[in-house]
Every structure is written in structure tokens, then in C-alpha cells.
XYZ file of C-alpha atoms in Angstrom:
758
model
C 74.007 129.703 241.587
C 75.653 126.615 243.639
C 78.403 127.510 246.212
C 80.440 124.841 248.008
C 81.789 125.363 251.521
C 82.642 123.346 254.442
C 81.058 122.830 257.812
C 82.630 121.871 261.189
C 80.365 119.968 263.542
C 80.456 119.546 267.282
C 82.453 116.662 266.927
C 85.258 118.342 265.222
C 84.535 116.681 262.138
C 84.376 118.934 258.543
C 81.094 118.342 256.389
C 80.993 119.467 252.910
C 77.699 121.040 251.907
C 76.164 122.706 248.753
C 74.562 126.156 249.026
C 71.489 126.068 246.376
C 69.143 129.211 245.508
C 65.587 128.716 245.058
C 66.365 129.537 241.447
C 68.653 126.800 240.978
C 65.452 124.174 241.871
C 63.237 123.415 239.000
C 59.667 124.449 239.747
C 58.243 121.309 238.510
C 61.172 119.007 238.613
C 58.993 115.673 237.557
C 57.382 117.399 234.723
C 57.841 115.556 231.211
C 56.436 116.001 227.686
C 53.047 114.697 227.306
C 51.509 113.705 224.022
C 48.637 116.043 222.644
C 49.052 118.648 225.253
C 49.410 122.281 224.003
C 51.472 123.822 226.492
C 54.445 120.901 225.098
C 53.487 121.270 221.638
C 56.880 123.626 221.296
C 59.101 121.317 223.403
C 57.556 118.224 221.173
C 58.644 119.870 217.727
C 62.043 121.194 219.107
C 63.360 118.015 221.076
C 61.227 114.827 220.676
C 60.851 114.775 216.590
C 64.433 116.097 216.354
C 65.874 113.289 218.475
C 63.193 110.632 218.268
C 65.639 107.695 219.405
C 66.763 109.758 222.550
C 63.240 109.305 223.760
C 61.236 106.662 225.715
C 57.882 106.490 225.296
C 56.011 105.450 228.593
C 52.326 105.233 229.779
C 51.102 108.102 232.231
C 48.160 109.613 234.121
C 47.558 113.141 234.993
C 46.243 113.301 238.421
C 44.076 116.577 239.953
C 44.554 117.392 243.696
C 42.479 119.693 246.005
C 44.204 121.631 248.867
C 44.478 119.298 251.357
C 46.530 117.070 248.473
C 43.490 114.739 247.799
C 43.460 113.412 244.303
C 39.954 114.737 242.977
C 38.220 113.603 239.473
C 39.074 110.824 237.120
C 42.807 110.135 236.376
C 43.326 110.864 232.362
C 45.738 108.525 230.403
C 48.347 109.921 228.667
C 51.810 109.212 226.697
C 54.708 110.636 228.502
C 58.277 110.935 227.041
C 61.378 110.984 228.710
C 64.873 109.970 228.465
C 66.432 106.545 229.252
C 68.523 105.583 232.557
C 72.064 106.483 231.559
C 75.308 105.301 232.795
C 78.432 107.697 233.551
C 78.971 107.725 229.684
C 75.670 109.149 229.090
C 74.583 105.719 227.155
C 71.389 104.079 227.799
C 71.307 101.183 230.649
C 70.666 97.881 229.436
C 67.313 95.992 230.575
C 66.934 94.202 233.633
C 67.134 90.167 233.029
C 65.906 87.661 235.100
C 68.851 85.725 237.436
C 70.285 83.149 235.604
C 73.175 80.355 236.411
C 76.669 79.799 234.720
C 77.244 76.142 234.136
C 81.089 75.173 234.819
C 80.803 71.884 233.188
C 79.821 73.589 229.925
C 82.627 72.591 226.913
C 83.402 69.415 228.534
C 80.115 67.512 227.684
C 81.461 66.491 224.416
C 85.110 65.684 225.094
C 83.491 63.860 228.198
C 80.961 61.639 226.516
C 83.232 60.740 223.592
C 86.026 59.707 226.072
C 84.388 57.129 227.511
C 82.563 55.626 224.312
C 85.973 55.290 222.846
C 87.151 53.669 225.795
C 84.079 50.907 225.590
C 84.496 51.015 221.933
C 88.231 49.809 222.023
C 87.027 47.390 224.804
C 84.547 45.697 222.733
C 86.744 45.906 219.656
C 89.556 43.764 221.387
C 86.785 41.382 222.559
C 85.387 41.024 219.254
C 88.926 40.916 217.789
C 89.283 37.443 219.266
C 86.529 35.089 217.812
C 87.495 36.948 214.679
C 91.096 35.776 214.695
C 89.885 32.093 215.626
C 87.522 32.523 212.570
C 90.706 33.413 210.469
C 92.763 30.694 211.779
C 90.097 28.318 211.144
C 89.457 29.391 207.796
C 93.482 29.122 207.100
C 93.407 25.807 208.555
C 90.803 24.608 206.476
C 92.527 25.478 203.079
C 95.640 23.773 204.855
C 93.607 20.779 205.964
C 93.842 19.188 202.515
C 97.742 19.334 201.975
C 98.215 18.071 205.572
C 95.792 14.990 204.451
C 97.734 14.473 201.402
C 100.879 14.221 203.235
C 99.691 12.350 206.146
C 98.392 9.540 203.532
C 101.440 10.089 201.677
C 103.716 9.537 204.991
C 101.412 6.538 206.287
C 101.661 4.518 202.707
C 105.509 5.111 202.718
C 105.680 3.598 206.308
C 103.413 1.104 205.021
C 100.852 1.365 207.401
C 97.299 0.300 206.185
C 94.239 2.956 206.711
C 93.436 6.079 205.930
C 94.901 8.524 208.620
C 92.794 11.404 209.705
C 94.112 14.753 210.840
C 92.793 16.424 213.775
C 93.498 17.082 217.197
C 93.444 15.465 220.940
C 92.251 17.065 223.774
C 94.250 16.543 226.578
C 92.659 18.302 229.682
C 91.638 22.492 230.163
C 94.695 23.237 231.499
C 97.057 21.397 228.473
C 94.783 22.124 225.700
C 95.248 20.317 222.588
C 98.109 18.664 220.428
C 97.921 17.987 216.462
C 97.517 14.343 215.817
C 96.816 11.862 212.543
C 94.110 9.365 213.767
C 94.451 5.712 211.980
C 92.075 2.675 212.989
C 94.106 -0.352 211.818
C 92.487 -3.651 210.782
C 93.154 -5.292 214.080
C 90.151 -2.735 215.925
C 92.574 -0.568 217.341
C 92.552 3.223 217.166
C 95.974 4.837 217.057
C 97.266 8.240 217.593
C 100.177 9.943 215.828
C 102.179 13.073 215.810
C 102.740 14.535 212.951
C 106.278 13.702 213.258
C 104.871 9.858 212.589
C 105.485 8.847 216.177
C 103.081 6.652 217.941
C 101.340 8.824 221.014
C 98.572 6.798 221.993
C 96.796 3.284 221.152
C 93.061 2.215 222.138
C 92.735 -1.586 221.620
C 88.948 -2.356 220.799
C 89.962 -5.800 220.572
C 87.753 -7.857 223.086
C 85.466 -4.979 224.181
C 81.741 -5.595 223.816
C 80.249 -1.880 223.295
C 82.001 1.234 222.517
C 80.335 4.367 223.855
C 80.959 7.882 221.802
C 79.791 11.120 222.706
C 79.018 13.248 219.592
C 79.368 16.783 220.403
C 76.327 18.619 218.995
C 77.697 22.489 218.762
C 81.428 21.531 218.062
C 83.544 18.953 215.724
C 84.754 16.904 218.799
C 84.354 13.160 219.408
C 84.651 11.336 223.051
C 85.636 7.987 222.802
C 84.719 6.601 226.075
C 87.360 4.320 227.893
C 86.793 3.218 231.072
C 89.625 0.292 231.492
C 92.160 3.633 230.809
C 91.637 7.272 230.291
C 88.749 8.977 227.708
C 90.105 10.037 224.310
C 88.614 13.397 222.804
C 89.420 14.253 219.508
C 88.490 17.378 217.823
C 88.583 17.529 213.828
C 89.214 20.098 211.688
C 85.473 19.934 210.123
C 82.425 18.202 210.392
C 82.734 16.588 207.185
C 86.214 14.750 208.439
C 84.230 13.897 211.497
C 81.411 12.143 209.695
C 83.807 10.261 207.799
C 85.857 9.151 210.504
C 82.286 8.078 211.932
C 81.454 6.209 208.820
C 84.873 4.091 209.266
C 84.041 3.445 212.592
C 80.790 2.094 211.968
C 81.915 0.111 208.900
C 84.882 -1.516 210.511
C 83.558 -2.433 213.757
C 79.785 -3.558 212.344
C 78.862 -6.917 213.790
C 81.957 -7.202 216.121
C 81.197 -4.354 218.460
C 78.105 -2.739 219.626
C 78.453 1.095 219.460
C 76.390 3.342 221.194
C 76.524 6.944 220.372
C 74.908 9.958 222.612
C 74.643 13.362 221.535
C 75.589 16.569 223.674
C 76.951 19.947 223.778
C 80.667 20.312 224.065
C 81.025 21.588 227.846
C 79.017 18.567 229.086
C 81.120 16.645 226.947
C 84.375 17.825 228.238
C 83.451 18.098 231.962
C 82.374 14.288 231.871
C 85.356 13.214 229.738
C 88.064 11.311 232.333
C 91.376 12.924 231.422
C 94.581 11.316 231.724
C 95.893 13.357 235.035
C 92.285 11.964 236.372
C 93.031 8.313 235.685
C 96.596 8.986 237.363
C 95.165 10.113 240.470
C 92.781 7.213 240.367
C 95.593 4.778 239.872
C 97.143 6.652 243.138
C 94.023 5.988 245.350
C 94.194 2.313 243.710
C 97.342 1.254 244.891
C 96.787 3.160 248.513
C 93.718 1.125 249.098
C 95.818 -2.099 247.653
C 98.306 -1.274 249.924
C 96.242 -0.849 253.114
C 93.961 -3.886 252.206
C 97.443 -6.194 251.954
C 99.008 -4.916 255.102
C 95.769 -4.314 257.201
C 96.478 -0.366 257.381
C 93.092 0.737 258.835
C 94.018 4.309 259.200
C 97.276 4.760 257.572
C 99.484 7.981 257.702
C 98.420 10.363 254.876
C 95.156 9.389 254.014
C 92.565 11.166 256.394
C 91.650 13.317 253.123
C 91.731 9.993 250.901
C 88.667 8.301 250.739
C 84.933 8.267 250.467
C 82.253 6.009 249.320
C 82.358 7.452 245.840
C 85.767 6.605 245.665
C 85.767 3.612 246.734
C 83.796 2.500 244.201
C 85.746 3.871 241.545
C 89.099 2.120 242.764
C 87.064 -1.384 242.914
C 86.152 -0.776 239.285
C 89.615 0.416 238.375
C 91.434 -2.235 235.915
C 95.218 -1.960 235.206
C 96.213 -1.861 231.674
C 100.218 -3.659 231.229
C 101.608 -0.286 230.555
C 100.451 0.792 234.075
C 101.054 -2.597 235.526
C 104.717 -2.495 234.567
C 105.069 1.193 235.817
C 103.645 0.125 239.312
C 106.399 -2.925 239.164
C 108.799 -0.135 238.180
C 110.021 -2.204 235.137
C 110.053 -1.944 231.417
C 106.622 -3.036 229.861
C 108.482 -5.379 227.295
C 109.961 -7.223 230.391
C 109.433 -10.999 230.144
C 108.647 -10.592 234.106
C 106.258 -8.072 233.515
C 104.713 -10.666 230.619
C 104.621 -13.532 232.794
C 103.239 -11.919 235.734
C 100.669 -10.095 234.207
C 99.823 -13.144 232.591
C 99.636 -14.768 235.543
C 97.557 -12.405 238.013
C 94.986 -11.591 235.172
C 93.084 -14.980 236.019
C 89.892 -13.620 233.900
C 92.406 -13.150 230.639
C 90.370 -9.665 229.854
C 94.000 -8.182 229.028
C 93.356 -6.031 232.423
C 94.161 -6.578 236.043
C 91.684 -5.773 238.391
C 91.492 -4.842 241.997
C 91.215 -8.331 243.417
C 93.709 -9.520 241.126
C 96.366 -7.025 242.022
C 95.190 -7.444 245.753
C 95.748 -11.554 245.597
C 98.897 -10.806 244.156
C 100.396 -8.259 246.717
C 99.353 -10.125 249.466
C 101.638 -13.541 248.042
C 104.459 -11.136 247.798
C 104.188 -9.091 251.108
C 103.019 -11.969 253.611
C 103.109 -15.299 251.790
C 106.440 -17.542 252.792
C 109.467 -17.881 250.625
C 107.699 -21.157 249.250
C 104.381 -19.531 248.672
C 106.055 -16.908 246.599
C 108.688 -19.536 244.667
C 105.328 -21.320 243.689
C 103.864 -18.296 242.309
C 107.231 -17.553 240.503
C 106.894 -21.327 239.235
C 103.499 -20.741 237.959
C 103.995 -17.832 235.848
C 105.838 -19.762 233.331
C 103.859 -23.275 234.155
C 101.630 -22.124 231.376
C 100.103 -25.208 230.859
C 99.607 -26.077 234.333
C 101.834 -29.618 234.145
C 103.690 -29.094 237.334
C 106.642 -29.088 235.165
C 108.841 -26.500 233.090
C 110.954 -27.193 230.012
C 114.656 -25.942 229.753
C 113.588 -23.130 227.548
C 110.733 -21.493 229.886
C 113.141 -22.526 232.900
C 115.784 -20.024 230.964
C 112.844 -17.442 230.599
C 112.040 -17.707 234.172
C 115.544 -17.188 235.082
C 115.964 -14.511 233.042
C 112.811 -12.525 234.159
C 113.930 -13.406 237.924
C 117.227 -11.618 237.078
C 115.678 -8.586 235.926
C 113.281 -8.407 238.955
C 116.609 -8.431 241.200
C 117.927 -5.605 238.901
C 120.828 -7.624 237.362
C 121.587 -6.808 234.051
C 122.850 -9.945 231.779
C 123.374 -10.944 228.438
C 122.207 -13.993 226.223
C 125.325 -16.049 226.880
C 125.350 -15.133 230.728
C 121.667 -16.305 230.886
C 122.839 -19.831 228.978
C 125.847 -20.048 230.987
C 124.073 -19.480 234.483
C 120.965 -22.105 233.593
C 123.485 -24.680 232.513
C 125.451 -24.447 235.898
C 121.768 -24.504 237.826
C 121.144 -27.827 235.865
C 124.406 -29.489 236.265
C 123.981 -28.150 240.249
C 120.723 -30.026 240.750
C 121.911 -33.214 238.741
C 119.400 -32.568 235.625
C 120.375 -32.731 231.834
C 120.116 -29.686 229.511
C 117.050 -31.158 228.165
C 115.778 -32.313 231.282
C 111.992 -30.808 232.817
C 111.812 -29.125 235.951
C 109.738 -29.828 238.572
C 108.901 -27.101 241.512
C 110.816 -28.989 244.086
C 113.990 -29.052 241.556
C 113.124 -25.134 241.132
C 113.188 -24.580 244.998
C 116.456 -26.606 245.450
C 117.886 -24.365 243.075
C 116.800 -21.169 244.629
C 118.219 -22.072 247.543
C 121.758 -22.658 245.962
C 121.659 -19.620 244.047
C 119.576 -17.317 246.062
C 121.945 -14.326 246.180
C 122.015 -14.493 242.300
C 118.642 -14.671 241.653
C 117.315 -12.642 244.432
C 115.795 -15.084 246.412
C 116.779 -14.055 249.609
C 114.726 -11.062 248.882
C 111.532 -13.262 247.884
C 111.132 -13.710 251.922
C 111.177 -9.975 252.352
C 109.440 -9.961 256.206
C 106.723 -7.038 255.501
C 109.046 -5.400 252.933
C 111.392 -4.844 255.536
C 115.005 -5.279 253.452
C 117.958 -3.649 253.107
C 117.970 -0.386 251.630
C 119.850 -0.029 248.174
C 123.002 1.813 248.090
C 123.511 4.841 246.407
C 125.007 4.609 243.038
C 124.106 0.749 242.339
C 121.495 1.757 239.643
C 117.639 1.295 239.443
C 115.946 -0.504 242.313
C 114.605 -4.106 242.402
C 111.086 -4.914 242.149
C 111.211 -5.652 245.651
C 112.834 -2.692 246.921
C 110.874 -0.468 244.732
C 107.507 -2.073 246.540
C 108.977 -1.546 249.826
C 110.132 2.292 248.903
C 106.334 2.764 247.485
C 104.781 1.470 250.420
C 106.600 3.346 252.868
C 106.463 6.352 251.027
C 102.720 6.581 250.569
C 101.526 5.608 254.342
C 104.800 7.512 256.078
C 108.223 6.939 257.495
C 109.636 4.510 260.406
C 106.419 4.063 261.804
C 104.989 2.430 258.908
C 108.374 0.379 258.562
C 108.117 -0.940 261.799
C 104.154 -1.949 261.312
C 105.513 -3.709 257.808
C 107.953 -5.431 259.837
C 105.780 -6.515 262.730
C 103.218 -7.850 259.889
C 105.823 -10.031 258.105
C 107.143 -11.698 260.925
C 103.812 -13.608 261.250
C 105.084 -15.491 258.170
C 101.879 -16.809 257.092
C 99.035 -15.255 255.392
C 96.194 -14.325 257.621
C 92.664 -15.104 257.484
C 91.280 -11.451 257.344
C 88.153 -9.715 256.203
C 88.053 -8.918 252.508
C 85.566 -6.145 252.430
C 87.283 -2.894 251.660
C 88.399 -0.736 254.227
C 85.112 -1.750 256.449
C 86.803 0.962 259.295
C 86.845 3.810 256.688
C 84.584 6.291 257.933
C 82.590 8.723 255.707
C 84.941 12.014 255.452
C 83.303 15.200 255.811
C 84.171 16.741 251.929
C 84.361 20.436 253.223
C 87.055 19.286 255.817
C 89.193 16.956 253.151
C 89.139 20.178 251.125
C 90.679 22.060 253.536
C 93.074 19.526 254.563
C 94.180 19.154 250.701
C 94.364 23.039 250.331
C 95.423 24.473 253.340
C 98.465 26.440 252.494
C 96.604 27.834 249.100
C 93.689 28.840 251.583
C 95.817 30.114 253.908
C 98.180 32.596 251.395
C 94.837 33.292 249.323
C 93.264 34.703 252.150
C 96.410 36.517 254.090
C 96.940 38.199 250.629
C 93.077 39.199 250.423
C 93.060 40.863 253.848
C 96.271 42.478 253.074
C 94.326 44.288 249.921
C 91.353 45.246 251.782
C 93.568 46.626 254.616
C 95.380 48.937 251.905
C 92.088 49.808 250.575
C 90.887 50.736 253.842
C 94.197 52.953 255.213
C 93.792 54.953 251.938
C 90.030 55.780 252.133
C 90.304 56.377 255.803
C 93.382 58.719 254.953
C 91.419 60.765 252.225
C 87.750 60.592 254.147
C 88.992 61.897 257.334
C 92.861 62.586 257.450
C 92.991 64.834 254.103
C 89.400 66.655 254.909
C 91.160 69.960 255.087
C 92.458 69.544 251.675
C 88.975 70.340 250.416
C 89.366 67.620 247.370
C 86.621 65.236 249.133
C 84.189 68.334 249.627
C 84.443 68.695 245.893
C 84.299 65.202 244.410
C 82.500 63.590 247.456
C 83.539 59.814 248.330
C 84.682 59.121 244.603
C 87.952 60.324 245.845
C 88.232 57.889 248.860
C 87.291 55.086 246.431
C 89.956 55.542 243.606
C 92.616 56.369 246.017
C 92.134 53.136 247.728
C 91.714 51.279 244.415
C 94.550 52.737 243.146
C 96.827 51.688 246.248
C 95.330 47.776 245.511
C 96.228 48.272 242.286
C 99.942 49.299 242.578
C 100.277 46.430 245.392
C 98.825 43.929 242.888
C 100.645 44.630 239.844
C 104.487 44.967 241.823
C 103.296 41.385 243.458
C 102.838 40.122 239.958
C 106.349 40.325 239.218
C 107.263 37.688 242.197
C 104.762 35.051 240.532
C 107.126 35.451 237.530
C 110.312 34.340 238.978
C 110.217 30.972 237.626
C 114.067 30.017 238.393
C 113.442 31.302 241.679
C 110.053 29.253 242.252
C 111.973 26.268 240.904
C 114.612 26.465 243.311
C 112.876 27.235 246.262
C 110.563 24.284 245.594
C 112.777 22.156 246.070
C 113.721 23.363 250.018
C 111.972 22.882 253.023
C 110.084 26.050 252.456
C 107.684 24.417 250.204
C 106.300 22.770 253.541
C 104.708 26.397 253.729
C 104.401 27.980 250.367
C 102.602 26.235 247.488
C 105.359 27.290 245.049
C 103.200 24.373 242.839
C 100.092 26.690 242.682
C 102.082 30.243 241.782
C 100.421 29.998 238.459
C 96.982 29.631 239.950
C 98.441 32.785 242.707
C 99.284 35.065 239.383
C 95.946 35.016 238.099
C 94.016 35.914 241.439
C 96.583 38.203 241.685
C 95.890 39.633 238.275
C 92.085 39.338 238.693
C 92.188 41.155 242.259
C 93.827 44.179 240.367
C 91.413 44.075 237.453
C 88.756 44.574 239.707
C 90.309 47.361 241.617
C 91.391 48.832 238.074
C 87.670 48.874 237.017
C 86.797 50.416 240.047
C 89.393 52.883 239.805
C 88.446 53.825 236.136
C 84.757 54.210 237.072
C 85.560 56.653 240.224
C 87.320 58.832 237.910
C 84.486 59.123 235.731
C 82.596 60.638 238.785
C 85.715 62.258 239.769
C 86.221 64.051 237.045
C 82.939 65.480 236.228
C 82.871 67.127 239.698
C 86.467 68.700 239.016
C 85.433 70.035 235.831
C 82.461 72.048 237.673
C 84.794 73.779 239.637
C 86.101 77.452 239.350
C 89.562 78.185 238.046
C 90.440 79.911 241.322
C 89.474 76.869 243.042
C 91.308 74.603 240.787
C 94.472 76.591 241.081
C 94.548 75.781 244.662
C 93.699 72.245 244.686
C 96.021 70.979 242.141
C 98.919 73.417 242.260
C 101.678 71.261 240.325
C 99.347 72.334 237.380
C 100.428 75.672 236.122
C 97.791 77.571 233.992
C 96.381 80.981 233.426
C 94.284 81.659 236.278
C 91.060 83.504 234.338
C 91.192 79.945 232.162
C 88.446 77.548 233.378
C 90.121 74.118 232.410
C 87.756 71.639 230.781
C 87.729 67.833 230.799
C 89.775 67.502 227.835
C 92.402 69.214 229.205
C 92.846 66.790 232.031
C 92.419 63.736 230.029
C 94.586 64.721 227.003
C 96.975 67.659 228.248
C 98.276 66.003 231.471
C 100.615 63.072 231.763
C 98.326 61.596 234.035
C 95.520 61.994 232.103
C 97.006 60.256 228.397
C 98.927 57.382 230.322
C 95.540 56.655 232.183
C 93.614 56.396 228.912
C 96.482 53.899 227.496
C 96.715 52.116 230.357
C 93.218 51.090 230.166
C 93.472 50.096 226.841
C 96.476 48.184 227.305
C 94.799 46.291 230.198
C 91.816 45.472 227.760
C 94.725 43.706 225.622
C 96.424 41.718 228.334
C 93.047 40.728 230.039
C 91.037 39.977 227.110
C 94.092 37.441 225.429
C 94.654 35.886 228.728
C 90.826 34.322 228.471
C 90.621 30.549 228.434
C 89.177 30.724 224.940
C 91.898 32.975 223.783
C 94.715 31.029 225.156
C 93.014 27.996 223.485
C 93.009 29.271 219.861
C 95.260 32.213 219.474
C 97.939 31.385 221.838
C 100.379 33.418 220.038
C 98.488 36.798 220.497
C 98.381 35.720 224.407
C 102.217 35.499 224.429
C 102.403 38.932 222.679
C 100.360 40.749 224.712
C 101.766 39.071 227.846
C 105.131 39.773 226.853
C 104.033 43.777 226.832
C 104.032 43.851 230.636
C 107.412 46.339 230.983
C 105.076 48.899 228.767
C 102.723 48.317 231.872
C 104.559 49.187 234.317
C 106.503 51.910 232.484
C 103.025 53.692 231.955
C 101.717 53.248 235.783
C 105.138 54.673 236.821
C 104.382 58.119 234.174
C 100.688 58.119 235.596
C 101.763 58.490 239.160
C 104.468 60.738 238.019
C 101.682 63.883 237.208
C 101.350 64.136 240.962
C 97.752 65.392 240.197
C 96.544 63.939 243.737
C 99.117 62.603 245.678
C 102.988 62.267 245.672
C 104.131 59.210 243.279
C 103.730 55.778 245.442
C 104.196 53.160 243.034
C 108.137 52.959 243.193
C 107.173 51.991 246.699
C 105.522 48.593 246.080
C 107.394 47.848 242.565
C 111.555 48.549 244.224
C 111.427 44.837 245.643
C 109.967 42.758 243.272
C 111.651 44.606 240.410
C 115.125 43.891 241.612
C 114.151 40.342 242.646
C 112.542 39.709 239.216
C 115.679 41.271 237.424
C 118.003 39.256 239.389
C 115.619 35.854 238.391
C 116.133 36.657 234.913
C 119.945 37.095 235.155
C 120.238 33.943 236.653
C 118.170 32.250 234.246
C 120.061 34.095 231.526
C 123.307 32.858 233.060
C 122.350 29.251 233.156
C 121.167 29.517 229.524
C 124.360 30.684 228.131
C 126.345 28.159 230.108
């Protein structure tokens, strides 16, 4: 019998206790049924055999004790039966298990691995897509080759040209790429390049040459025709068969006439060693600079600090001008009689080219000789047989060329009347021979008409041509060229003082003896100082943006807890994200073509290299790509850490993402069920498309795909805006970088559109 009653403790508190009688306590509470004991037989039959599943069998031992409580004798092993441990519902408690752990990343493994495998496969697929497209394009070109060849042959036959044309492409430079041409080797040993519209693009005269160097590309279908007197001709054929046929034609037609030297090399070194038209023009610029410096005794002309080194001087000395280049230097037409006669006079060795020394001698006479010296030079230009006399016809040609040099446009009738008037004034008949003295006397009377006064231009210090009077005369062009090359009023005064001496001075004919060896690094920095400055400034701004965001998420946002969970991966990805936003927004400024063109004509071109905006566009894009890769790799680490956190922690960290608190979000949730994740996947694929098709190889062979993918840039900016709108880690920031460049870009395009419409 159990009775409950309350007791009051000395402290005044009540204590509930239970009163137990002696008969309420079992005499042997630890007694359990033992197998094989006769006293337990009845219990065995009624309980154990009736419900065997309720009982648990365990080993036990029977121990005998003496009066003092000490064990005596040996312990007897037996089998005991007892109830299992029961819970509050009287059901057995589960057996205890070893301590374990829970993997929160469980369930994210497959989506995590497949996502990055998918992105890698997509990038590789796009990269392999380019050579596949090139191969297909070349196959289509091969199938069209026969048709093109037939059309070329038919058009050349109709035009009356003799020879077999070969279809191909001319490589202009690594920057300008190639152009489609038809190649024809004429009977006069001249290689002519025509467009498919039957327009002559270039002519290489091989007559008079002793040898022809040909570089045969071993890993392509290119040929490089070395042309030391001009610039090299790099030809790309549409197959080995056509190249071999062209080589056979050259060997056959030039056999016994020109010695052919063939050299085999790979494509890359062959193109690297080829002299392009741009390099030729640069060499000609140096040619004229040095010639003018020699003619006017200029030791250190303004603007020549970064001009010369011994290698460049050797190249200039070995440079020879063609007739076309000579005419361009004089600012006259190639077919002008003055150019024809002057070229024949200056070309003393009659090799069809004007050497450095020949051009220098001509310039010295014109720049520093007396009027009589110059008149004699003009006379000798037409005294072909050096008889000291000119026929009336030769005199007429000379008068016409002098009028052309003086920038006067006349017809044949005017020339006839002028020649008749000149001969009559000198007391000569129409069929009389004109001597040098007669010529000088006529020049004195008709100096204004013939520009004779300008023959005596003191150091090129002649009056400026008035605006609106047409093309400058030869002398004015020469004067303007020298002053523009060597700089301003100081140079003009120097030329004037030099010309006042009247007679040519005896001078050292060595090439610029006072020119010192220039430090190449210094030359490079002086040439590209603006480009270096703006590149360094941009790079420093990029690093500053990265450092500021990295510091903010490492120190100032330490209390947010995200850095503790994801480590410094958050620091890196946040810094890279801000750099990406800055770079991709700045790219819009480099795409404002109309504004850049207009600003190039202002004073700002002295401080900003507008001509290099394409290179700057590429540099910004490459920097953006580098930090894009860093951002993607960083997030691969960050999302692994995030996927290992508890649901309650994630709800606290990402308060803008609402979900059930008892659901643990997996990696595929973050990647495919959030706006930030799905746009991130699309941005990676889009970046692969744009950058892979922007490579030089892709632009060269599949330019259309480069153009198409580049014109999807609006999609890129839309995805970036959506990517930041998810507010996964921070408030959207891209609009802060984008707004200014976007407004300027839109205005630039609107102005460009208005110009087109007008």
C-alpha cells in the first residue's frame, strides 16, 4: 500500500513523498528466471514459453556469499531471462549505435560535378567549333575553286590578257588579314595581282632582276615572294595543287632569265620575316627624314630623339625608291612628264630605282644650289643624249613639266602658244635647237609663268601657298614636308639661314656621324608614353577596386558570418566581381566610334591616344576575362561551403531568399533555381562564345561568326544586370558602373545614325 502525503521543510518549502510498507517491496527485486532451476520451472512454463519474444536471453552467474558478504566458491554460469528496456509506451528501446555524423553536402554531389563538367564541355565544344567551321569553309572553297578558276580564265581571256590566272589571297598584314586576288605571270616577267572585279591591285616587275627569293611554307599553302626594293608579296593559295602549278609556271617562264632561290620554312616565321606595306612606308619615312637631315646639315632635328639606331641606318642606306614612291614624295602624279624625266635623271645607274645617294644628291642641288645649278639640272633632265642642245619638241616637254611642277594646269594649245612666244622672244625659230644659255635667258623672262623664282628658294623658305589655290607646287610641298618632319618655326629659320649661303657647302658625306646610339627601352617609352600611361592608370584603378572590395568583405563585413563560412573565397569573388563590372562597363566607351573620331581632331589627342582605342578595347576585355575566370573558380569553392551549412544558418545569411526553414537547399537550388545562379551559367557560356570567336584565328577564317557573336553584347549587359539583381550577397552595383558609359554610348550611336540618315 502506497500513500502520498506532503511534508514541510524547515525552510518553509513543501516536499512530496511516498510512504511504502514493507510488503510493498519485493523480497528479491533482482531475481530473474534462470534456465534449468527447478524453482523457476513454473514461471518458465507460464511466462517464458507463453511469450518468448518478450524476453531477452542473457548470460548470468550465480554467486554464493558468506555472512560477511564475501563471495565463496566458484561462480556458476547460467542463462537468465529478462524483459528488454522499455520506453513510455512499453515498447522495447532500440539498441545503441556508434556515434556518427551528418554530411550536409549529401545530395549536392551529382549536380555540383555535372554542372562544372557541363560548363567545361561547352567551352571545349565552342573552342572546337571554330576549327570545324574553318574546315567546312575550306571544303566549300575547294568545291567553288573550279568555278572561280573558270570564271577568272574566261574574264582574263575576254579582256585580252595573256597567261593563266591563279586564284588565291594576298596576305597584307596580321592586322589587315587577306584579300581575294587573281595572280597572273605575264610574258614580260611581271607578276600582277588583280581583284575579282578585274582591277589591278599590284604589279611586281621581275625584269632586270638577277635572282628571285621565294619562301615556300611547309605547313600551309603560302608563298612569300621576297622583294627587297619594295615590300614582300605573301600569297595564299586554295590548295597545294594550285601552289605547285604556280611554282611550275614561275620556274618555266623564268628559267635561264632569273635565278630562283627557294627556301622552306614554317608559316609563323615566314610571316614574321615578311616586309609588309606598312613596314615599307615606315622605312620610307625614315628614308626621307635622314635624307633631309643630310641635305640641311641637321645633326639633331626636332622629333628625331627616337628615330635612329645603327640597324635602321643600314636599312635606310639600302632602301631604293620606285617610280611610284618617288612621285608620291614629290606630291605629283606617277605619269607626269616631270616625274618621268626627273626619275630618269636621278636614276644614274639606270636600274629602275633611286638609291639613297641618288636622291640625296638631287635634294642637295634643289635645296642649296644656285638658280643656275637648278636650271642646269632641269635642262639635263631633257638633254637625253647629253649634246648640250634641246630640240623644239624636247623643249616643249620640258616647259610642260615645269608648268606642272609650278602647279599650273594647261592644255596642249596653251603649251604650243607659250613655246612659240618663248622662242620668238629669244630670237629662235620654231625648229631651232635650244642651248643651256638660251634656256636660262628664257627662264629669266618667264620666271613667274614657269615658277623659276621658286627654283631659287632659299632653304625652302618660299611664300606659303594661299588657301583655295589648289595643289601645292613641288617646291612648296618639299618645304612643307621638311618643316613638318623636323618641326616648326625654328626649323624654318634654320633652313632659311642654310639657304642664304648660296653655294653648296663641302660636307662630310657620312650618314649622320653625330647620331648617338639610342637606348631601345628609352626609345620605346618615348614612342608609347601615352599608351603606357593610360594602360598603367587603368591597371592601377582595377587593382584598387579589387583591393577595396577584398578589404570590405574581409574586415568590415566580418560580422556578417559569410566570410567565416566560405573563407577568403568570398573576398576574392567579390573583388573580381567589381573589377568585372568596371571593365565591361568601360568597354562601351571604347566602342563610341563617332566620338573618338571627332575627339581625335581636337587638342585632346595630345593627351589621349585615340588611335589606339582598339588595342585598349582588347586590353580591357582581357583584364575582364581574367577576373571572370577568377570569379567563376572562386564561386565553385564558395558554393561548396554554402551547400554544407544548416538550413537555419542559410536563412540567416541569405535573407532575400525565402524557403521552408526545415528544407536544406542543395547546390542545384542555388545554381538553377535562383536568378543569380541561372544567369551566371548563361554568362559563362556567352563569355566563351564572345572570347573564343574573338581570337585572331577565328577573326581570320570565320570573321562572320566573330561579327555575329560580338554584336550580341546587349544580351551580355542584360544578363549582368539580372545576375546582380538576385541580391545573393550584396545590393546590385552594376548600374553604378554602367550608367555613365551607357548614356555616352547611346548618344554616340544616335549621332552616328543621324549622320547616316542625312
